[in-house]
Amino acid sequence: MAPIDEDDQPLTRDAAPTGTTRPERPTASGAVAAVGRMPRWLPRAMVLALALIAAFQLGSWAFHQLTGLLINVLIAFFLALAIEPAVSRMAARGMRRGLATFLVFLGLTIAVAGFVTLLGSMLAGQIIKMVEGFPQYLDSLINWINETFHTELRRVDVQEGLLHSDWLRKYAQNSAAGVLDVSAQVLGGLFQLLTVGLFSFYFAADGPRLRRALCSVLPPARQAEVLRAWEIAVDKTGGYLYSRGLMALISGVAHYILLQALGVPYAPVLGVWVGLVSQFIPTIGTYLAGALPMLIAFTVDPWYAVWVLVFVVVYQQFENYMLQPKLTARTVDIHPAVAFGSVIAGTALLGAVGALIAIPAVATLQAFLGAYVKRYAVTDDPRVHGHRGRSPGGPGMLARIRRPRAGQPEPEQSS
């Protein structure tokens, strides 16, 4: 029986137009297939995500592999900034920048080689002196032990016991095995020194070409900013080294006078050692510099070591509170607390290298950003200078709180 409508008329399907086919309704299986089909963009997104992850991993691996080289390049850049004023001054007089840079590096090399030679000869002489005097020290120690504890020790017995001990044999074996490690470290240090020297030479000799190449990819407004930042970095780095060098000279002369007055041997070399190490090794440089003169003075007289310790401590306080603020105010112009914090941050990031370049880097950044900070005139208020005064509106808050407790009525404020 055919289906009928509400008027009891048979339902008829609309005939399709001539020459056309009626579209078929999608079946249930076709609908499920359409819903479960993968979008066309998903494979591309997955490939792009995997490519980004692979690029990030490759970049991270390359960065960790090149960390040592990047640190050497950073050291070379700051060294080139430090010698830039001397090279530019010599180039302004008609000398080629390459030759001027070579002469500056030659002078630095001669100075460092001379200092290392004098220091090595001093240490070698002290070691020879200690080795030659070791039998006398041992005899005096054995005599003191025999007199104090009523024993009958002899130097021959002590020497034979030391020579046939397991501790000495193991120590000799470990020392022989450690010679290769020390040699590898020395060769690595020489290679790093050569890398830093070559990069710093290229940066200083080709400074104008480097600045021109950098500015060629920037618009004119950005070029002015880059050149200004470069000049600030040169001024701050050179000023930092100038102030440190002057303080090293004053410190070396002061310690030389003390050591010479006490009759400590190698007083000139020790004075240079104290001046350089205390100024160019942050935080621990003072203690490391004072340890060697104290040790040498102790071999002469133990009380001389005490005098050297007292002088080192007193001079350090004089330098921190009197000398350093006056010298660095015109060159670096950075607060001592900021300098100390920058040294700690630099040490945490780059180790000893970060400690050396932290102060000139922060001084450069502070001077560069200072041009973009708007300054205002400070009001003439005593509280700016740390003085606490009464407010002009009446008694202070503490007085207003105390008066009701004492049974006194609150004074009326005049309108």
Coordinates of C-alpha atoms in Angstrom, one line a residue:
M1 CA 0.0 0.0 0.0
A2 CA 1.4 3.4 -1.0
P3 CA 1.8 6.0 1.6
I4 CA -0.8 8.8 1.7
D5 CA -0.6 12.4 3.0
E6 CA -3.0 14.3 5.3
D7 CA -5.6 14.8 2.4
D8 CA -5.6 11.0 1.7
Q9 CA -3.6 11.6 -1.5
P10 CA -0.9 9.2 -2.4
L11 CA 2.6 10.6 -1.9
T12 CA 4.7 10.9 -5.1
R13 CA 8.4 11.6 -5.3
D14 CA 9.4 14.6 -7.3
A15 CA 10.8 13.5 -10.5
A16 CA 14.4 14.5 -11.3
P17 CA 14.9 16.9 -14.1
T18 CA 15.6 15.4 -17.5
G19 CA 19.2 14.4 -18.0
T20 CA 20.1 14.6 -14.3
T21 CA 20.5 11.9 -11.6
R22 CA 19.1 12.2 -8.2
P23 CA 21.9 12.7 -5.5
E24 CA 22.1 9.7 -3.2
R25 CA 21.9 10.2 0.5
P26 CA 25.2 9.3 2.3
T27 CA 25.0 6.1 4.2
A28 CA 26.0 5.7 7.8
S29 CA 29.3 4.1 7.0
G30 CA 30.2 7.0 4.7
A31 CA 29.4 9.5 7.4
V32 CA 31.7 7.7 9.8
A33 CA 34.4 7.6 7.3
A34 CA 34.1 11.4 6.7
V35 CA 34.3 12.1 10.4
G36 CA 37.3 9.9 11.0
R37 CA 39.3 11.2 8.0
M38 CA 42.7 13.0 9.0
P39 CA 42.6 16.7 8.2
R40 CA 44.9 17.8 5.4
W41 CA 46.8 20.3 7.6
L42 CA 47.7 17.8 10.3
P43 CA 50.6 16.0 8.5
R44 CA 52.2 19.3 7.6
A45 CA 51.8 20.6 11.2
M46 CA 53.4 17.4 12.6
V47 CA 56.3 17.7 10.1
L48 CA 56.8 21.3 11.0
A49 CA 56.7 20.6 14.8
L50 CA 59.2 17.8 14.4
A51 CA 61.5 20.0 12.3
L52 CA 61.3 22.8 14.9
I53 CA 62.2 20.3 17.7
A54 CA 65.1 18.9 15.7
A55 CA 66.4 22.5 14.9
F56 CA 66.2 23.4 18.6
Q57 CA 68.0 20.3 19.7
L58 CA 70.7 20.9 17.0
G59 CA 71.1 24.5 18.0
S60 CA 71.3 23.6 21.7
W61 CA 74.0 21.0 21.0
A62 CA 75.9 23.4 18.8
F63 CA 75.7 26.1 21.5
H64 CA 77.1 23.8 24.2
Q65 CA 79.9 22.6 21.9
L66 CA 80.8 26.2 21.0
T67 CA 80.5 27.7 24.5
G68 CA 84.3 27.8 25.0
L69 CA 84.8 29.5 21.7
L70 CA 82.1 32.1 22.4
I71 CA 83.7 32.9 25.8
N72 CA 87.1 33.3 24.2
V73 CA 85.5 35.7 21.6
L74 CA 83.8 37.7 24.3
I75 CA 87.2 38.0 26.2
A76 CA 88.9 39.1 23.0
F77 CA 86.2 41.7 22.3
F78 CA 86.6 43.3 25.7
L79 CA 90.4 43.2 25.3
A80 CA 90.1 44.9 22.0
L81 CA 87.9 47.5 23.5
A82 CA 90.5 48.1 26.2
I83 CA 93.4 48.7 23.8
E84 CA 91.2 50.6 21.3
P85 CA 92.2 54.1 22.7
A86 CA 95.9 53.4 22.4
V87 CA 95.6 51.9 18.9
S88 CA 93.4 54.8 17.7
R89 CA 95.8 57.4 19.2
M90 CA 98.7 55.8 17.3
A91 CA 96.6 55.5 14.1
A92 CA 95.7 59.2 14.3
R93 CA 99.4 60.0 14.1
G94 CA 99.7 58.3 10.7
M95 CA 100.6 54.7 11.8
R96 CA 98.7 51.8 10.2
R97 CA 96.2 50.2 12.6
G98 CA 97.7 46.8 12.0
L99 CA 101.2 48.0 13.0
A100 CA 99.8 50.0 16.0
T101 CA 97.9 46.9 17.3
F102 CA 101.0 44.8 16.9
L103 CA 103.1 47.2 18.9
V104 CA 100.5 47.4 21.7
F105 CA 100.4 43.6 21.9
L106 CA 104.1 43.3 21.8
G107 CA 104.4 45.7 24.8
L108 CA 101.8 43.7 26.7
T109 CA 103.5 40.4 25.9
I110 CA 106.9 41.7 27.0
A111 CA 105.4 43.0 30.3
V112 CA 103.6 39.7 31.0
A113 CA 106.6 37.6 30.1
G114 CA 108.9 39.7 32.3
F115 CA 106.5 39.4 35.2
V116 CA 106.1 35.6 34.8
T117 CA 109.9 35.2 34.5
L118 CA 110.6 37.2 37.7
L119 CA 107.8 35.4 39.6
G120 CA 109.1 32.0 38.4
S121 CA 112.6 32.8 39.4
M122 CA 111.4 33.9 42.8
L123 CA 109.4 30.7 43.4
A124 CA 112.2 28.5 42.1
G125 CA 114.7 30.2 44.5
Q126 CA 112.3 29.8 47.4
I127 CA 111.8 26.1 46.6
I128 CA 115.5 25.5 46.3
K129 CA 116.1 27.3 49.6
M130 CA 113.4 25.2 51.3
V131 CA 114.9 21.9 49.9
E132 CA 118.4 22.8 51.0
G133 CA 117.2 23.8 54.5
F134 CA 114.9 20.8 54.9
P135 CA 117.5 18.7 56.8
Q136 CA 118.0 21.5 59.3
Y137 CA 114.3 21.9 59.8
L138 CA 114.0 18.1 60.3
D139 CA 116.8 18.0 62.8
S140 CA 115.3 20.8 64.8
L141 CA 111.9 19.1 64.8
I142 CA 113.5 15.7 65.9
N143 CA 115.4 17.4 68.7
W144 CA 112.3 19.1 70.0
I145 CA 110.3 15.8 69.9
N146 CA 113.1 14.0 71.8
E147 CA 113.4 16.6 74.4
T148 CA 109.7 17.0 74.9
F149 CA 108.6 13.4 74.8
H150 CA 111.8 11.7 75.9
T151 CA 112.2 9.7 72.8
E152 CA 115.3 8.6 70.8
L153 CA 114.4 9.4 67.2
R154 CA 117.1 9.7 64.6
R155 CA 116.9 11.4 61.2
V156 CA 118.1 8.3 59.4
D157 CA 115.2 6.3 60.8
V158 CA 112.7 8.9 59.8
Q159 CA 114.1 9.2 56.3
E160 CA 114.1 5.4 55.8
G161 CA 110.5 5.2 57.2
L162 CA 109.4 7.8 54.7
L163 CA 111.2 6.3 51.8
H164 CA 109.7 2.8 52.4
S165 CA 106.2 4.0 53.3
D166 CA 103.2 3.0 51.2
W167 CA 101.9 6.6 51.3
L168 CA 105.0 7.9 49.5
R169 CA 104.8 5.2 46.8
K170 CA 101.1 5.9 46.1
Y171 CA 101.7 9.6 46.1
A172 CA 104.5 9.2 43.5
Q173 CA 102.3 7.0 41.3
N174 CA 99.4 9.5 41.5
S175 CA 101.8 12.3 40.7
A176 CA 103.2 10.5 37.7
A177 CA 99.7 9.8 36.4
G178 CA 98.7 13.5 36.9
V179 CA 101.6 14.8 34.8
L180 CA 99.7 14.0 31.7
D181 CA 96.6 15.8 32.9
V182 CA 98.7 18.9 33.8
S183 CA 100.3 18.8 30.4
A184 CA 97.0 18.6 28.7
Q185 CA 95.7 21.5 30.7
V186 CA 98.7 23.6 30.0
L187 CA 98.4 22.9 26.2
G188 CA 94.7 23.8 26.4
G189 CA 95.4 27.0 28.2
L190 CA 98.0 28.0 25.6
F191 CA 95.6 27.3 22.8
Q192 CA 92.9 29.4 24.5
L193 CA 95.4 32.2 25.0
L194 CA 96.4 32.1 21.3
T195 CA 92.7 32.1 20.3
V196 CA 92.0 35.1 22.5
G197 CA 95.1 36.9 21.2
L198 CA 94.2 36.4 17.5
F199 CA 90.6 37.4 17.9
S200 CA 91.4 40.5 19.9
F201 CA 94.1 41.5 17.3
Y202 CA 91.6 41.2 14.5
F203 CA 88.9 43.2 16.5
A204 CA 91.4 46.0 17.3
A205 CA 93.1 46.1 13.9
D206 CA 89.9 46.0 11.8
G207 CA 87.7 48.0 14.2
P208 CA 86.5 50.6 11.7
R209 CA 85.8 47.9 9.1
L210 CA 83.9 45.9 11.7
R211 CA 81.8 48.9 12.6
R212 CA 81.2 49.7 9.0
A213 CA 80.0 46.2 8.2
L214 CA 77.7 46.2 11.2
C215 CA 76.2 49.6 10.3
S216 CA 75.7 48.6 6.7
V217 CA 72.8 46.3 7.6
L218 CA 71.0 48.9 9.9
P219 CA 69.0 52.0 9.1
P220 CA 70.6 55.4 9.8
A221 CA 68.8 55.9 13.2
R222 CA 70.0 52.5 14.4
Q223 CA 73.5 53.1 13.1
A224 CA 73.9 56.2 15.4
E225 CA 72.7 54.1 18.4
V226 CA 75.2 51.3 17.6
L227 CA 78.1 53.7 17.2
R228 CA 77.2 55.5 20.5
A229 CA 77.1 52.2 22.3
W230 CA 80.4 51.3 20.8
E231 CA 82.0 54.5 22.0
I232 CA 80.5 54.1 25.5
A233 CA 81.9 50.5 25.7
V234 CA 85.4 51.7 24.7
D235 CA 85.3 54.6 27.2
K236 CA 84.1 52.4 30.1
T237 CA 86.3 49.4 29.4
G238 CA 89.4 51.6 29.0
G239 CA 88.5 53.7 32.1
Y240 CA 88.1 50.5 34.1
L241 CA 91.5 49.2 33.1
Y242 CA 93.0 52.6 33.6
S243 CA 91.7 52.9 37.2
R244 CA 92.6 49.3 38.0
G245 CA 96.1 49.8 36.6
L246 CA 96.6 53.0 38.7
M247 CA 95.4 51.3 41.8
A248 CA 97.7 48.3 41.1
L249 CA 100.6 50.7 40.8
I250 CA 99.8 52.4 44.1
S251 CA 99.2 49.0 45.9
G252 CA 102.4 47.5 44.5
V253 CA 104.6 50.5 45.6
A254 CA 103.0 50.5 49.1
H255 CA 103.6 46.8 49.6
Y256 CA 107.1 47.0 48.1
I257 CA 108.0 49.7 50.7
L258 CA 106.8 47.5 53.5
L259 CA 108.5 44.4 52.3
Q260 CA 111.8 46.2 51.6
A261 CA 111.7 47.8 55.1
L262 CA 111.2 44.4 56.7
G263 CA 114.0 42.9 54.7
V264 CA 111.8 40.3 52.9
P265 CA 113.6 38.9 49.8
Y266 CA 112.2 39.5 46.3
A267 CA 110.3 42.7 47.5
P268 CA 109.9 44.2 43.9
V269 CA 108.4 41.0 42.5
L270 CA 106.1 40.6 45.5
G271 CA 105.0 44.2 45.2
V272 CA 104.1 43.7 41.5
W273 CA 102.3 40.4 42.4
V274 CA 100.2 42.0 45.1
G275 CA 99.3 45.0 42.9
L276 CA 98.2 43.0 39.8
V277 CA 96.5 40.1 41.6
S278 CA 94.6 42.2 44.1
Q279 CA 93.2 44.5 41.4
F280 CA 92.5 42.2 38.4
I281 CA 91.1 39.2 40.3
P282 CA 87.8 40.2 41.9
T283 CA 86.5 39.2 45.3
I284 CA 89.4 36.8 46.3
G285 CA 92.2 38.7 44.7
T286 CA 93.2 40.5 47.9
Y287 CA 93.5 37.4 49.9
L288 CA 95.3 35.5 47.2
A289 CA 97.7 38.3 46.6
G290 CA 98.5 38.7 50.3
A291 CA 99.1 35.0 50.9
L292 CA 102.4 34.8 49.0
P293 CA 104.2 37.7 50.7
M294 CA 103.1 36.4 54.1
L295 CA 104.6 32.9 53.2
I296 CA 107.9 34.5 52.1
A297 CA 108.0 36.7 55.2
F298 CA 107.3 33.8 57.4
T299 CA 110.5 32.1 56.2
V300 CA 112.4 35.2 57.5
D301 CA 110.6 35.8 60.7
P302 CA 107.1 34.6 61.8
W303 CA 106.4 38.1 63.2
Y304 CA 107.0 39.6 59.8
A305 CA 104.2 37.5 58.4
V306 CA 101.9 39.1 61.1
W307 CA 103.0 42.6 60.1
V308 CA 102.3 41.8 56.4
L309 CA 98.8 40.5 57.3
V310 CA 98.0 43.7 59.3
F311 CA 99.3 45.9 56.5
V312 CA 97.3 44.1 53.9
V313 CA 94.0 44.4 55.9
V314 CA 94.6 48.1 56.7
Y315 CA 95.5 49.0 53.1
Q316 CA 92.5 47.1 51.7
Q317 CA 90.2 49.3 53.9
F318 CA 92.0 52.4 52.8
E319 CA 91.6 51.4 49.2
N320 CA 87.9 50.5 49.4
Y321 CA 86.8 53.6 51.3
M322 CA 89.3 56.3 50.2
L323 CA 91.2 55.5 47.0
Q324 CA 88.8 53.5 44.9
P325 CA 85.7 55.8 45.0
K326 CA 87.8 58.8 43.9
L327 CA 89.5 56.9 41.0
T328 CA 86.5 55.1 39.7
A329 CA 84.0 57.9 40.0
R330 CA 85.3 59.6 36.8
T331 CA 86.0 56.4 34.8
V332 CA 83.5 53.6 35.6
D333 CA 81.0 55.6 37.7
I334 CA 79.2 52.6 39.2
H335 CA 78.0 52.1 42.7
P336 CA 80.1 49.6 44.8
A337 CA 77.0 47.5 45.6
V338 CA 76.2 47.3 41.9
A339 CA 79.8 46.3 41.2
F340 CA 79.8 43.6 43.8
G341 CA 76.5 42.2 42.5
S342 CA 77.7 42.3 38.9
V343 CA 80.8 40.4 39.9
I344 CA 78.7 37.7 41.6
A345 CA 76.4 37.4 38.7
G346 CA 79.2 37.3 36.2
T347 CA 80.9 34.6 38.2
A348 CA 77.7 32.5 38.3
L349 CA 77.2 32.8 34.5
L350 CA 80.8 32.6 33.1
G351 CA 83.0 31.8 36.0
A352 CA 86.3 33.7 36.4
V353 CA 85.8 35.3 32.9
G354 CA 82.5 36.7 34.0
A355 CA 84.0 38.2 37.1
L356 CA 86.6 40.0 35.1
I357 CA 84.3 41.5 32.5
A358 CA 81.2 42.1 34.7
I359 CA 82.1 45.6 35.9
P360 CA 82.9 47.1 32.5
A361 CA 79.9 45.4 30.9
V362 CA 77.5 46.7 33.6
A363 CA 79.1 50.2 33.4
T364 CA 78.6 50.2 29.7
L365 CA 75.0 49.1 30.0
Q366 CA 74.3 51.6 32.7
A367 CA 75.7 54.5 30.7
F368 CA 73.9 53.4 27.5
L369 CA 70.5 53.1 29.2
G370 CA 71.0 56.3 31.1
A371 CA 70.4 58.3 28.0
Y372 CA 66.8 56.9 27.7
V373 CA 65.9 57.5 31.4
K374 CA 64.2 60.8 32.1
R375 CA 65.5 62.6 35.1
Y376 CA 63.5 65.0 37.4
A377 CA 64.5 67.6 39.9
V378 CA 64.3 66.2 43.5
T379 CA 62.1 68.2 45.9
D380 CA 63.9 69.9 48.8
D381 CA 62.5 67.5 51.5
P382 CA 64.4 66.6 54.6
R383 CA 63.2 63.0 54.2
V384 CA 65.3 62.7 51.0
H385 CA 68.4 63.1 53.1
G386 CA 67.2 60.6 55.7
H387 CA 65.9 63.2 58.3
R388 CA 62.6 62.5 59.9
G389 CA 60.7 65.6 60.7
R390 CA 57.2 66.6 61.9
S391 CA 54.6 66.9 59.2
P392 CA 53.2 70.4 58.7
G393 CA 49.6 69.3 59.4
G394 CA 50.0 68.6 63.1
P395 CA 51.6 66.1 65.4
G396 CA 52.8 62.8 64.2
M397 CA 50.9 59.6 64.0
L398 CA 52.6 58.1 67.1
A399 CA 51.7 61.1 69.2
R400 CA 48.1 61.0 68.1
I401 CA 47.9 57.3 69.2
R402 CA 49.5 57.9 72.6
R403 CA 47.4 60.8 73.7
P404 CA 44.0 59.0 74.0
R405 CA 45.7 56.3 76.0
A406 CA 47.0 58.8 78.5
G407 CA 43.5 60.2 79.0
Q408 CA 44.2 63.3 77.1
P409 CA 41.5 64.6 74.7
E410 CA 42.3 64.6 71.0
P411 CA 43.1 68.2 69.9
E412 CA 40.7 69.7 67.5
Q413 CA 42.1 70.3 64.1
S414 CA 41.5 73.8 62.8
S415 CA 39.8 73.9 59.5

